[in-house]
């Protein structure tokens, strides 16, 4: 049960005075991002200001700088209302000892203005001053107060991120109400660590950021913001550590294979394993032989040979008498994994099948029956493999490709498909160390950093779109030489439909220029049409594949040697690197052409330069993190990815390691969180929506 002390923070925002259903709906879309639950007061309090307005400047009218926010003490002289049915503004003339000013109001109510700015009275007015023909003017002042109410005028006013339908005044007012309900909570942080860091209490930290006394209270490095960021990191790391503990407590099966299947696979491979693959297999094999469940992340750059490592891990489990499943995010990718593994499985005598959304109901029934009877050793498919209708005789390992769609909860739910199912998660997105800790702190990590022998580095060139005809001529010559190429169409932020139109148009242009050797693949095609386009390209019936970003992950055509990425400046670094990895998969030299629209912005130019300079995905990921922040790098809205609301890897990365160590230490001393600090930490887990972890405590 959630501690009752947290009830005020878990109340819906409609409990705050002045927030009706309409405003609550707008706040929910801003603070929660989906409509599955209404925004709570805690969501509002964790929405931190990004900047501030200083109303402390009081220079008098004559000394007011152009475009600056000032606070003036004015004597009201005259009201000038516009004629009836006129669109002209309502003007009020006022002065102080230094000069005179016009206050301008559009669509104004005369009775209201006469009551707040009565002629002959003095008022404090705050807003932005603009100068026209040596006359000062203030359009719609932010504040108008009497001298008696001067204390209600904020000197430092926080500025919050907004959304359509929500004004700064509305959110500031709501926040002032919200800070009043912050309850007194037990301290969950270690006292000596708090002293060393100079951290305020949780309540003081929230008050400091929502009622800043100076601009420095709002920067990411301030003690208050760092305190809240550390709270968020600790909640996350503690939740991941509890998942890991839960996995360990469930025990595991020691899976000692005899090596027979693995040696047959190795003999059938057309290449030698890299040192990185050998090292990763050693780590995985030790995990599988241990009496605890394996939970490991295999990070490999584009083309580093993760699939072979995954297959060898599955072979060890099959040798021990259990079944294996490999999951991919799309039908295309599942069928591709199947196609690349089938000859190796055949050589080793492993019974392998593929199941995807394309299969008929009859086909699915037959595969299900064979799985349940133990007549299939290895099944490849999409996440549909984990629907309740699919049953295994004895599932021993699940290999999950491209983890973005596979979060902590899914990692836990795998256990229902077999006894002590081992989990190997593979990703082709090289992830910086700080992000690995934040998203996969419950997993051991293996990294593949070297490429298979014989692969040549990809030459990367950037070319202005003005020279597109030269690029087409170059492609024509390459196609005549028997080469294959991709042409990736631009990403259009507004809509998938526009993406599609751009791809269709480019396809038609290229087909006119190069003839019937051009084919098209995009996300809106049926699975059959996509597969047909891919097969035509693979088998050489077409030579140039025009595509949207559907080819970003896992498309494997070893003899494709050129990729053209149109409007490369619109893509992120990691995405460009993924796309570039579609070529250079064979032994021939490959080229990546980045077509950009001049002139390039500073960040876009930096991005394209990094790609030209290096093929190292891990280096590129670190740069991407620096240029864009972690939100975009991994897509924090994807399931299982905790989007941090306060913590920022760039500013608070040093706290991540500390939080991980702290979480380990806490659970070593108090695994059930029953001590006074443990009880306080349960409050923390609920506050940052890590309640799944609290359920694990109760479950075991």
XYZ file of C-alpha atoms in Angstrom:
700
model
C 0.000 0.000 0.000
C 1.165 3.516 -0.749
C 2.156 5.373 2.459
C -0.752 7.644 3.496
C 1.629 10.587 3.991
C 1.944 10.755 0.195
C -1.821 11.160 -0.345
C -1.678 14.991 -0.784
C 0.896 14.577 -3.591
C -1.077 11.817 -5.329
C -4.294 13.850 -5.348
C -5.411 14.917 -8.858
C -4.552 18.520 -9.844
C -8.303 19.301 -9.853
C -8.040 19.354 -6.035
C -6.119 22.649 -6.350
C -8.318 25.794 -6.259
C -8.985 27.227 -9.710
C -8.139 24.081 -11.722
C -11.185 22.756 -13.548
C -11.490 19.689 -15.828
C -10.373 21.620 -18.952
C -7.134 22.942 -17.388
C -6.533 19.520 -15.780
C -6.714 17.891 -19.232
C -4.152 20.365 -20.616
C -1.891 19.809 -17.591
C -2.178 16.033 -18.066
C -0.981 16.249 -21.679
C 1.943 18.474 -20.574
C 2.972 16.591 -17.419
C 2.007 12.954 -18.060
C 2.097 12.780 -21.871
C -0.804 10.296 -22.114
C -4.387 10.125 -20.886
C -4.155 6.817 -19.001
C -4.240 8.751 -15.726
C -4.926 12.346 -14.672
C -2.026 14.614 -13.704
C -1.306 14.557 -9.971
C 0.025 17.299 -7.712
C 3.378 15.440 -7.596
C 3.593 15.643 -11.424
C 3.117 19.388 -11.166
C 5.799 19.774 -8.481
C 8.303 17.770 -10.558
C 7.737 20.150 -13.507
C 10.684 22.439 -12.847
C 11.100 25.969 -14.197
C 13.670 26.395 -16.968
C 14.398 30.104 -16.472
C 13.241 33.143 -14.492
C 12.053 36.720 -14.859
C 13.729 39.308 -12.628
C 11.257 42.056 -11.712
C 13.819 43.755 -9.459
C 14.809 46.345 -12.105
C 13.210 49.712 -11.112
C 14.917 52.339 -13.312
C 12.053 54.840 -13.667
C 10.372 55.445 -17.049
C 13.206 57.475 -18.622
C 15.852 54.902 -17.649
C 13.878 51.820 -18.852
C 15.903 49.854 -21.441
C 14.174 48.800 -24.694
C 12.567 45.343 -24.481
C 13.460 44.811 -20.795
C 11.057 43.846 -18.002
C 10.893 46.629 -15.413
C 8.754 47.539 -12.408
C 7.534 51.165 -12.273
C 5.625 53.234 -9.684
C 3.161 55.231 -11.828
C 0.668 58.047 -11.310
C -2.415 57.421 -13.522
C -3.315 60.547 -15.581
C -5.860 59.735 -18.274
C -7.904 56.913 -19.899
C -8.504 57.015 -23.655
C -11.076 54.435 -24.769
C -11.343 53.607 -28.514
C -14.544 54.572 -30.444
C -17.317 51.939 -30.431
C -16.747 48.995 -32.853
C -13.192 50.161 -33.409
C -10.300 47.734 -33.296
C -8.003 50.390 -31.862
C -6.463 49.643 -28.451
C -7.491 51.152 -25.121
C -4.727 53.504 -23.867
C -3.959 54.726 -20.369
C -1.475 57.575 -19.854
C 0.656 57.717 -16.703
C 3.862 59.328 -15.427
C 6.566 59.242 -12.757
C 9.172 61.900 -11.867
C 11.383 60.863 -14.825
C 8.880 60.859 -17.701
C 5.561 59.586 -19.100
C 4.328 56.237 -20.510
C 1.373 54.750 -22.427
C -0.157 51.497 -21.137
C -1.799 49.719 -24.087
C -4.610 47.119 -23.893
C -6.308 45.233 -26.746
C -9.893 43.859 -26.451
C -10.077 45.551 -23.056
C -13.039 45.943 -20.688
C -13.352 49.600 -19.707
C -14.966 48.980 -16.285
C -12.181 46.569 -15.328
C -9.381 48.959 -16.354
C -11.050 51.888 -14.533
C -11.132 49.788 -11.342
C -7.496 48.551 -11.478
C -5.973 51.830 -12.789
C -8.171 54.670 -11.391
C -7.260 58.226 -12.525
C -5.301 60.188 -9.924
C -4.060 57.077 -8.044
C -0.628 55.461 -7.851
C -0.001 51.856 -8.939
C 2.969 49.485 -9.234
C 3.111 48.197 -12.817
C 5.481 45.487 -14.119
C 6.058 44.445 -17.731
C 8.158 44.930 -20.860
C 8.901 48.494 -21.987
C 9.208 49.380 -25.673
C 10.109 52.769 -27.166
C 8.375 54.360 -30.196
C 9.482 57.843 -31.377
C 11.041 58.564 -27.958
C 7.795 57.612 -26.179
C 7.698 54.721 -23.702
C 4.959 52.115 -24.064
C 3.977 48.957 -22.152
C 1.523 46.547 -23.851
C -0.579 44.454 -21.441
C 1.462 44.805 -18.224
C 2.089 41.478 -16.412
C 1.185 42.883 -12.978
C -0.766 45.903 -11.698
C -0.893 46.217 -7.873
C -1.502 48.907 -5.270
C 1.430 50.067 -3.142
C -0.149 48.283 -0.140
C -0.053 44.992 -2.130
C 3.516 45.519 -3.363
C 4.671 42.469 -1.376
C 2.523 40.200 -3.617
C 4.584 41.191 -6.675
C 7.242 38.474 -7.176
C 10.773 39.871 -7.536
C 12.044 36.602 -9.071
C 9.410 34.781 -11.111
C 10.047 31.222 -12.352
C 9.261 30.469 -16.022
C 7.851 26.985 -16.753
C 7.698 24.996 -20.010
C 4.153 25.428 -21.366
C 1.799 23.868 -23.901
C -1.094 25.229 -25.998
C -3.961 26.378 -23.806
C -1.841 27.003 -20.715
C -0.475 30.415 -19.735
C 2.531 31.126 -17.533
C 0.221 32.840 -15.016
C -2.018 29.726 -14.789
C 0.845 27.329 -14.090
C 2.540 29.712 -11.633
C -0.725 30.070 -9.707
C -1.224 26.281 -9.644
C 2.366 25.800 -8.456
C 1.899 28.296 -5.604
C -1.060 26.214 -4.417
C 0.812 22.914 -4.913
C 3.839 23.846 -2.760
C 1.461 24.501 0.146
C 0.411 20.835 0.273
C 3.933 19.302 0.332
C 3.772 17.026 3.392
C 6.574 16.444 5.869
C 8.266 13.228 4.700
C 10.871 11.009 6.352
C 14.440 11.586 5.021
C 15.453 8.745 2.700
C 18.960 9.989 1.952
C 22.034 9.018 3.962
C 22.810 11.809 6.484
C 26.589 11.910 5.912
C 26.105 11.984 2.102
C 23.603 14.874 2.508
C 26.108 16.842 4.598
C 28.951 16.198 2.191
C 26.879 17.358 -0.808
C 25.283 20.245 1.101
C 21.839 19.020 0.038
C 18.654 20.598 1.464
C 15.735 18.373 2.525
C 13.262 17.202 -0.149
C 10.678 19.824 0.900
C 13.267 22.639 0.989
C 14.570 21.623 -2.445
C 11.089 21.826 -4.006
C 10.382 25.176 -2.334
C 13.708 26.550 -3.510
C 13.080 25.751 -7.197
C 9.465 26.947 -7.205
C 10.145 30.071 -5.089
C 13.651 31.008 -6.254
C 15.349 33.924 -4.540
C 17.948 34.344 -7.271
C 18.654 32.986 -10.752
C 21.293 30.565 -9.431
C 18.563 28.629 -7.548
C 17.262 27.307 -10.886
C 20.445 26.137 -12.626
C 21.027 22.370 -12.983
C 24.083 22.646 -10.720
C 22.193 24.235 -7.795
C 22.083 22.198 -4.564
C 18.264 21.995 -4.725
C 18.090 20.708 -8.324
C 20.959 18.256 -7.696
C 19.160 16.949 -4.604
C 15.984 16.262 -6.622
C 17.985 14.744 -9.510
C 19.722 12.410 -7.058
C 16.345 11.400 -5.584
C 15.159 10.479 -9.083
C 18.334 8.520 -9.883
C 18.200 6.667 -6.584
C 14.534 5.706 -7.115
C 15.443 4.380 -10.569
C 18.561 2.487 -9.455
C 16.781 1.019 -6.427
C 13.936 -0.220 -8.677
C 16.423 -1.844 -11.086
C 18.355 -3.419 -8.201
C 15.091 -4.863 -6.818
C 14.344 -6.407 -10.243
C 17.822 -7.910 -10.266
C 17.396 -9.261 -6.705
C 14.010 -10.710 -7.592
C 15.555 -12.498 -10.584
C 18.351 -13.849 -8.383
C 15.994 -15.039 -5.634
C 14.024 -17.050 -8.142
C 17.204 -19.070 -8.606
C 18.239 -20.508 -11.918
C 19.024 -23.668 -13.814
C 22.647 -24.583 -14.453
C 22.812 -25.039 -18.212
C 25.988 -26.978 -18.993
C 25.982 -27.798 -22.683
C 28.361 -30.416 -24.106
C 29.567 -28.069 -26.870
C 28.461 -30.366 -29.724
C 26.007 -27.956 -31.407
C 28.286 -24.962 -30.899
C 31.273 -26.664 -32.543
C 29.109 -27.562 -35.594
C 27.950 -23.920 -35.892
C 31.549 -22.678 -35.675
C 32.624 -25.137 -38.418
C 29.803 -23.896 -40.674
C 30.639 -20.201 -40.202
C 32.311 -18.596 -43.259
C 34.454 -16.416 -40.951
C 36.347 -16.539 -37.666
C 34.859 -15.065 -34.490
C 36.338 -11.714 -33.402
C 38.075 -11.365 -30.013
C 35.036 -9.420 -28.776
C 32.644 -12.220 -29.769
C 34.847 -14.826 -28.053
C 34.943 -12.727 -24.850
C 31.152 -12.099 -24.886
C 30.481 -15.843 -25.402
C 32.742 -16.684 -22.456
C 30.779 -14.254 -20.202
C 27.412 -15.583 -21.441
C 28.477 -19.221 -21.049
C 29.553 -18.581 -17.432
C 26.177 -16.914 -16.743
C 24.294 -19.890 -18.218
C 26.279 -22.412 -16.148
C 25.697 -20.462 -12.898
C 22.789 -21.363 -10.554
C 21.215 -17.881 -11.037
C 19.171 -16.604 -13.997
C 21.077 -14.719 -16.657
C 20.025 -11.142 -17.378
C 22.595 -9.691 -19.778
C 22.726 -6.842 -22.282
C 24.829 -7.409 -25.404
C 25.766 -4.093 -26.981
C 27.289 -4.287 -30.415
C 27.946 -1.659 -33.010
C 26.396 -2.013 -36.461
C 27.737 -5.189 -38.091
C 29.706 -6.406 -35.051
C 28.144 -9.886 -35.196
C 25.595 -9.946 -32.362
C 23.325 -12.487 -34.107
C 26.058 -15.166 -34.093
C 26.675 -14.566 -30.378
C 22.911 -14.859 -29.741
C 22.753 -18.106 -31.749
C 25.717 -19.627 -29.867
C 24.076 -18.738 -26.516
C 20.850 -20.406 -27.653
C 22.803 -23.470 -28.865
C 24.309 -23.937 -25.364
C 20.810 -23.910 -23.827
C 19.500 -26.335 -26.505
C 22.467 -28.639 -25.731
C 21.275 -28.697 -22.119
C 17.840 -29.974 -23.257
C 15.753 -26.771 -23.276
C 14.194 -24.593 -26.007
C 15.222 -21.125 -27.207
C 13.271 -18.125 -28.520
C 14.560 -15.093 -30.391
C 12.403 -11.979 -30.577
C 12.755 -9.140 -33.075
C 10.756 -5.868 -33.232
C 9.383 -6.361 -36.779
C 8.299 -9.164 -39.122
C 10.994 -8.183 -41.648
C 13.696 -8.421 -39.002
C 12.383 -11.728 -37.590
C 12.383 -13.319 -41.048
C 15.833 -11.940 -41.734
C 17.254 -13.433 -38.517
C 15.623 -16.712 -39.479
C 17.129 -16.588 -42.995
C 20.644 -15.880 -41.661
C 20.458 -18.566 -38.912
C 18.647 -21.352 -40.791
C 21.712 -22.729 -42.710
C 23.798 -22.713 -39.481
C 20.988 -24.462 -37.549
C 20.671 -27.032 -40.332
C 24.407 -27.752 -40.181
C 24.162 -28.235 -36.396
C 20.906 -30.243 -36.461
C 18.886 -27.600 -34.588
C 15.134 -27.672 -35.436
C 14.280 -24.020 -36.157
C 11.029 -22.249 -37.134
C 9.800 -18.697 -37.659
C 6.448 -17.250 -36.569
C 5.162 -13.782 -37.411
C 1.995 -11.791 -37.947
C 2.058 -12.853 -41.617
C 1.397 -16.518 -40.812
C -2.061 -18.014 -41.350
C -4.047 -19.139 -38.309
C -3.502 -22.768 -39.380
C 0.257 -22.262 -39.650
C 0.357 -20.637 -36.193
C -1.613 -23.543 -34.683
C 0.826 -26.073 -36.172
C 3.874 -24.150 -34.872
C 2.264 -23.801 -31.415
C 1.570 -27.533 -31.267
C 5.171 -28.349 -32.292
C 6.532 -25.923 -29.652
C 4.392 -27.460 -26.943
C 5.459 -30.966 -27.957
C 9.134 -29.957 -27.915
C 9.540 -30.653 -31.655
C 11.025 -27.158 -32.254
C 14.335 -26.277 -30.570
C 14.522 -22.622 -31.627
C 11.698 -20.275 -32.585
C 12.250 -16.835 -34.169
C 9.440 -14.276 -34.101
C 8.157 -10.884 -33.011
C 6.958 -10.082 -29.480
C 3.782 -11.983 -30.374
C 5.741 -15.040 -29.141
C 4.905 -13.891 -25.622
C 1.145 -13.840 -26.038
C -0.730 -16.224 -23.762
C -1.659 -18.510 -26.685
C 1.991 -19.513 -27.262
C 3.251 -22.288 -24.958
C 6.648 -23.962 -24.816
C 7.514 -27.445 -23.592
C 10.632 -26.153 -21.810
C 11.744 -22.603 -22.665
C 15.287 -22.020 -21.406
C 16.427 -18.742 -23.019
C 14.895 -15.685 -24.661
C 17.115 -13.526 -26.866
C 15.547 -10.108 -27.420
C 16.800 -8.017 -30.335
C 16.553 -4.200 -30.208
C 15.629 -3.612 -26.583
C 13.912 -0.205 -27.031
C 10.511 -1.860 -27.113
C 11.285 -4.184 -24.254
C 11.239 -2.711 -20.762
C 11.780 -3.879 -17.204
C 8.214 -5.235 -16.843
C 8.550 -7.406 -19.948
C 11.910 -8.684 -18.680
C 10.092 -9.861 -15.561
C 7.095 -11.349 -17.384
C 9.329 -13.733 -19.349
C 9.534 -15.963 -16.306
C 5.933 -17.073 -16.877
C 6.918 -18.844 -20.126
C 9.301 -21.357 -18.571
C 11.365 -22.234 -15.512
C 14.147 -19.722 -14.819
C 14.221 -18.378 -18.385
C 17.625 -16.841 -19.191
C 17.438 -13.415 -20.875
C 19.894 -11.940 -23.376
C 18.937 -8.495 -24.670
C 20.783 -7.311 -27.818
C 21.041 -3.757 -29.095
C 22.676 -2.287 -32.170
C 22.534 1.193 -30.656
C 25.829 1.725 -28.852
C 24.785 3.354 -25.580
C 27.074 5.583 -23.451
C 27.966 4.123 -20.066
C 25.833 6.579 -18.053
C 22.750 5.611 -20.061
C 23.468 1.893 -19.705
C 23.465 2.424 -15.934
C 20.227 4.374 -15.998
C 18.234 2.103 -18.300
C 19.806 -1.323 -17.776
C 21.120 -1.186 -14.210
C 19.509 -4.576 -13.557
C 21.631 -6.258 -16.237
C 25.213 -7.358 -16.756
C 26.721 -5.823 -19.901
C 28.892 -7.252 -22.704
C 30.220 -4.985 -25.448
C 31.263 -5.951 -28.981
C 33.557 -3.190 -30.180
C 35.429 -4.816 -33.088
C 34.166 -5.609 -36.585
C 34.467 -9.045 -38.266
C 37.763 -9.531 -40.125
C 37.859 -8.472 -43.771
C 35.334 -5.631 -43.418
C 36.550 -2.289 -44.726
C 35.678 1.046 -43.066
C 32.869 2.924 -44.837
C 33.957 6.100 -46.616
C 31.581 8.930 -45.643
C 31.203 12.049 -47.796
C 28.842 15.007 -47.404
C 27.467 16.643 -50.567
C 25.172 19.639 -50.987
C 21.706 18.895 -52.442
C 22.546 21.338 -55.275
C 24.767 18.571 -56.687
C 22.068 15.887 -56.731
C 22.402 15.340 -60.516
C 26.096 14.399 -60.036
C 25.040 11.874 -57.377
C 22.493 10.314 -59.777
C 25.194 10.068 -62.505
C 27.509 8.356 -60.025
C 24.776 5.867 -59.093
C 24.114 5.131 -62.780
C 27.800 4.218 -63.249
C 27.829 2.061 -60.071
C 24.679 0.176 -61.155
C 26.300 -0.496 -64.567
C 29.233 -2.031 -62.665
C 26.728 -4.363 -60.951
C 26.705 -2.572 -57.555
C 23.647 -2.125 -55.324
C 22.627 1.046 -53.477
C 20.103 2.441 -51.000
C 18.510 5.892 -51.213
C 17.022 6.941 -47.873
C 14.378 9.650 -48.074
C 14.204 12.519 -45.630
C 12.501 12.421 -42.307
C 9.676 14.968 -42.191
C 8.808 15.758 -38.573
C 5.199 16.791 -39.203
C 3.793 13.532 -40.466
C 4.377 10.074 -41.821
C 2.155 10.968 -44.808
C 4.585 13.708 -45.889
C 7.494 11.264 -45.427
C 5.674 8.921 -47.762
C 4.944 11.572 -50.381
C 8.631 12.591 -50.382
C 9.693 8.946 -50.841
C 7.156 8.328 -53.647
C 8.297 11.478 -55.493
C 11.995 10.609 -55.165
C 11.274 7.017 -56.327
C 9.501 8.305 -59.465
C 12.357 10.766 -60.231
C 15.000 8.048 -59.886
C 12.994 5.552 -61.904
C 12.746 8.084 -64.739
C 16.509 8.683 -64.556
C 17.708 5.087 -64.057
C 14.950 2.827 -65.364
C 13.161 -0.208 -63.820
C 16.152 -1.118 -61.577
C 14.653 1.126 -58.836
C 12.225 -0.219 -56.190
C 10.500 1.372 -53.174
C 9.917 0.234 -49.574
C 8.108 2.180 -46.834
C 6.274 1.663 -43.538
C 2.737 1.896 -44.957
C 3.178 -1.038 -47.384
C 1.695 -4.418 -46.545
C 4.149 -6.969 -45.123
C 3.991 -8.881 -48.441
C 4.815 -5.822 -50.559
C 7.697 -4.914 -48.249
C 9.062 -8.431 -48.405
C 8.730 -8.488 -52.208
C 10.649 -5.200 -52.565
C 13.375 -6.503 -50.206
C 13.617 -9.849 -52.043
C 13.865 -8.113 -55.456
C 16.707 -5.982 -54.112
C 18.484 -8.870 -52.370
C 18.344 -11.105 -55.421
C 19.451 -8.368 -57.834
C 16.207 -7.938 -59.818
C 16.421 -4.292 -58.688
C 19.657 -2.436 -57.916
C 18.531 0.736 -56.119
C 16.181 0.581 -53.132
C 14.441 3.851 -52.276
C 13.283 3.711 -48.652
C 11.997 5.651 -45.685
C 13.726 4.911 -42.374
C 12.103 1.430 -42.179
C 15.485 0.071 -43.279
C 17.221 1.621 -40.262
C 17.485 -1.582 -38.271
C 18.712 -4.966 -39.322
C 18.324 -5.028 -43.112
C 21.148 -7.233 -44.346
C 22.186 -7.151 -48.029
C 25.955 -7.838 -47.975
C 26.571 -6.748 -51.578
C 25.016 -3.265 -51.164
C 27.939 -0.808 -51.277
C 26.417 2.698 -51.511
C 23.882 4.484 -49.312
C 22.597 7.983 -50.071
C 20.872 9.749 -47.155
C 18.833 12.707 -48.362
C 18.474 15.723 -46.038
C 20.985 14.143 -43.651
C 20.783 17.281 -41.475
C 17.299 16.216 -40.324
C 18.499 12.968 -38.756
C 20.102 12.347 -35.367
C 23.683 11.084 -35.169
C 22.806 7.615 -33.886
C 20.181 7.239 -36.615
C 22.619 8.303 -39.358
C 25.142 5.790 -37.982
C 22.490 3.029 -37.988
C 21.560 3.832 -41.590
C 25.196 3.924 -42.683
C 25.558 0.408 -41.234
C 23.284 -0.962 -43.993
C 26.390 -0.927 -46.254
C 29.918 -2.211 -45.602
C 28.545 -5.641 -44.654
C 30.570 -7.524 -47.268
C 34.260 -7.369 -48.177
C 33.898 -4.652 -50.885
C 34.664 -0.966 -50.192
C 31.496 1.021 -49.376
C 30.435 4.656 -49.449
C 27.879 6.711 -47.518
C 26.758 9.971 -49.171
C 25.162 12.514 -46.841
C 23.070 14.929 -48.919
C 22.419 18.154 -47.005
C 20.584 21.405 -47.682
C 22.912 24.399 -47.377
C 23.496 26.444 -45.288
C 23.993 24.056 -42.361
C 23.343 25.052 -38.739
C 26.138 24.660 -36.200
C 24.797 21.422 -34.614
C 24.005 19.813 -37.990
C 27.486 20.642 -39.281
C 29.039 19.142 -36.106
C 26.936 15.993 -36.578
C 28.002 15.424 -40.186
C 31.664 16.122 -39.306
C 31.659 13.454 -36.578
C 30.270 10.905 -39.047
C 32.943 11.752 -41.609
C 35.675 11.380 -38.992
C 34.752 8.072 -37.329
C 32.999 4.720 -37.820
C 33.085 3.997 -34.052
C 29.477 3.768 -32.848
C 30.368 4.162 -29.167
C 32.257 7.400 -29.834
C 29.327 8.593 -31.963
C 26.847 7.752 -29.166
C 28.870 9.800 -26.641
C 28.862 12.765 -29.057
C 25.139 12.330 -29.705
C 24.506 12.457 -25.964
C 26.552 15.674 -25.752
C 24.742 17.286 -28.705
C 21.179 16.168 -27.993
C 20.764 14.861 -24.451
C 19.528 11.422 -23.489
C 15.842 12.007 -24.227
C 16.183 11.940 -27.987
C 19.098 9.514 -28.061
C 17.096 6.579 -26.798
C 13.615 7.912 -27.294
C 12.560 8.050 -23.648
C 8.879 7.733 -24.504
C 9.493 4.145 -25.651
C 8.193 1.477 -23.314
C 10.548 0.498 -20.561
C 12.641 3.642 -20.932
C 12.395 5.810 -17.847
C 12.266 9.395 -19.108
C 13.857 11.393 -16.300
C 11.803 14.424 -15.388
C 14.445 16.232 -13.324
C 17.779 14.448 -13.726
C 19.856 15.274 -16.768
C 22.679 12.913 -17.710
C 24.940 15.718 -18.897
C 24.584 17.871 -15.769
C 24.062 15.111 -13.187
C 25.930 12.139 -14.709
C 28.325 12.048 -11.723
C 25.382 11.238 -9.423
C 24.338 8.162 -11.432
C 27.305 6.004 -10.305
C 26.778 7.114 -6.684
C 23.073 6.200 -6.882
C 23.897 2.766 -8.268
C 26.407 2.045 -5.475
C 23.993 3.418 -2.859
C 21.157 1.181 -4.142
C 23.413 -1.912 -3.964
C 24.481 -1.055 -0.419
C 20.902 -0.396 0.736
C 19.700 -3.792 -0.499
C 22.747 -5.605 0.876
C 21.899 -4.264 4.372
C 18.104 -4.187 4.157
C 16.802 -6.317 1.227
C 13.144 -6.000 2.253
C 13.374 -2.233 3.020
C 12.140 -2.709 6.590
C 14.520 -0.408 8.496
C 13.523 3.246 9.173
C 15.539 4.325 6.102
C 14.021 1.429 4.113
C 10.536 2.669 5.016
C 11.492 6.192 3.896
C 12.831 4.759 0.618
C 9.447 3.141 -0.081
C 8.058 6.709 -0.098
C 10.717 7.618 -2.664
C 9.868 4.672 -4.962
C 6.180 5.639 -4.992
C 6.965 9.336 -5.526
C 8.915 8.621 -8.695
C 6.398 6.044 -10.009
C 8.599 3.031 -9.375
C 5.780 1.153 -7.567
C 6.404 -1.994 -9.667
C 9.544 -2.438 -7.587
C 7.570 -2.199 -4.315
C 5.317 -5.021 -5.568
C 8.450 -7.166 -5.987
C 9.238 -6.606 -2.305
C 5.822 -7.927 -1.373
C 6.007 -10.807 -3.839
C 9.170 -12.246 -2.553
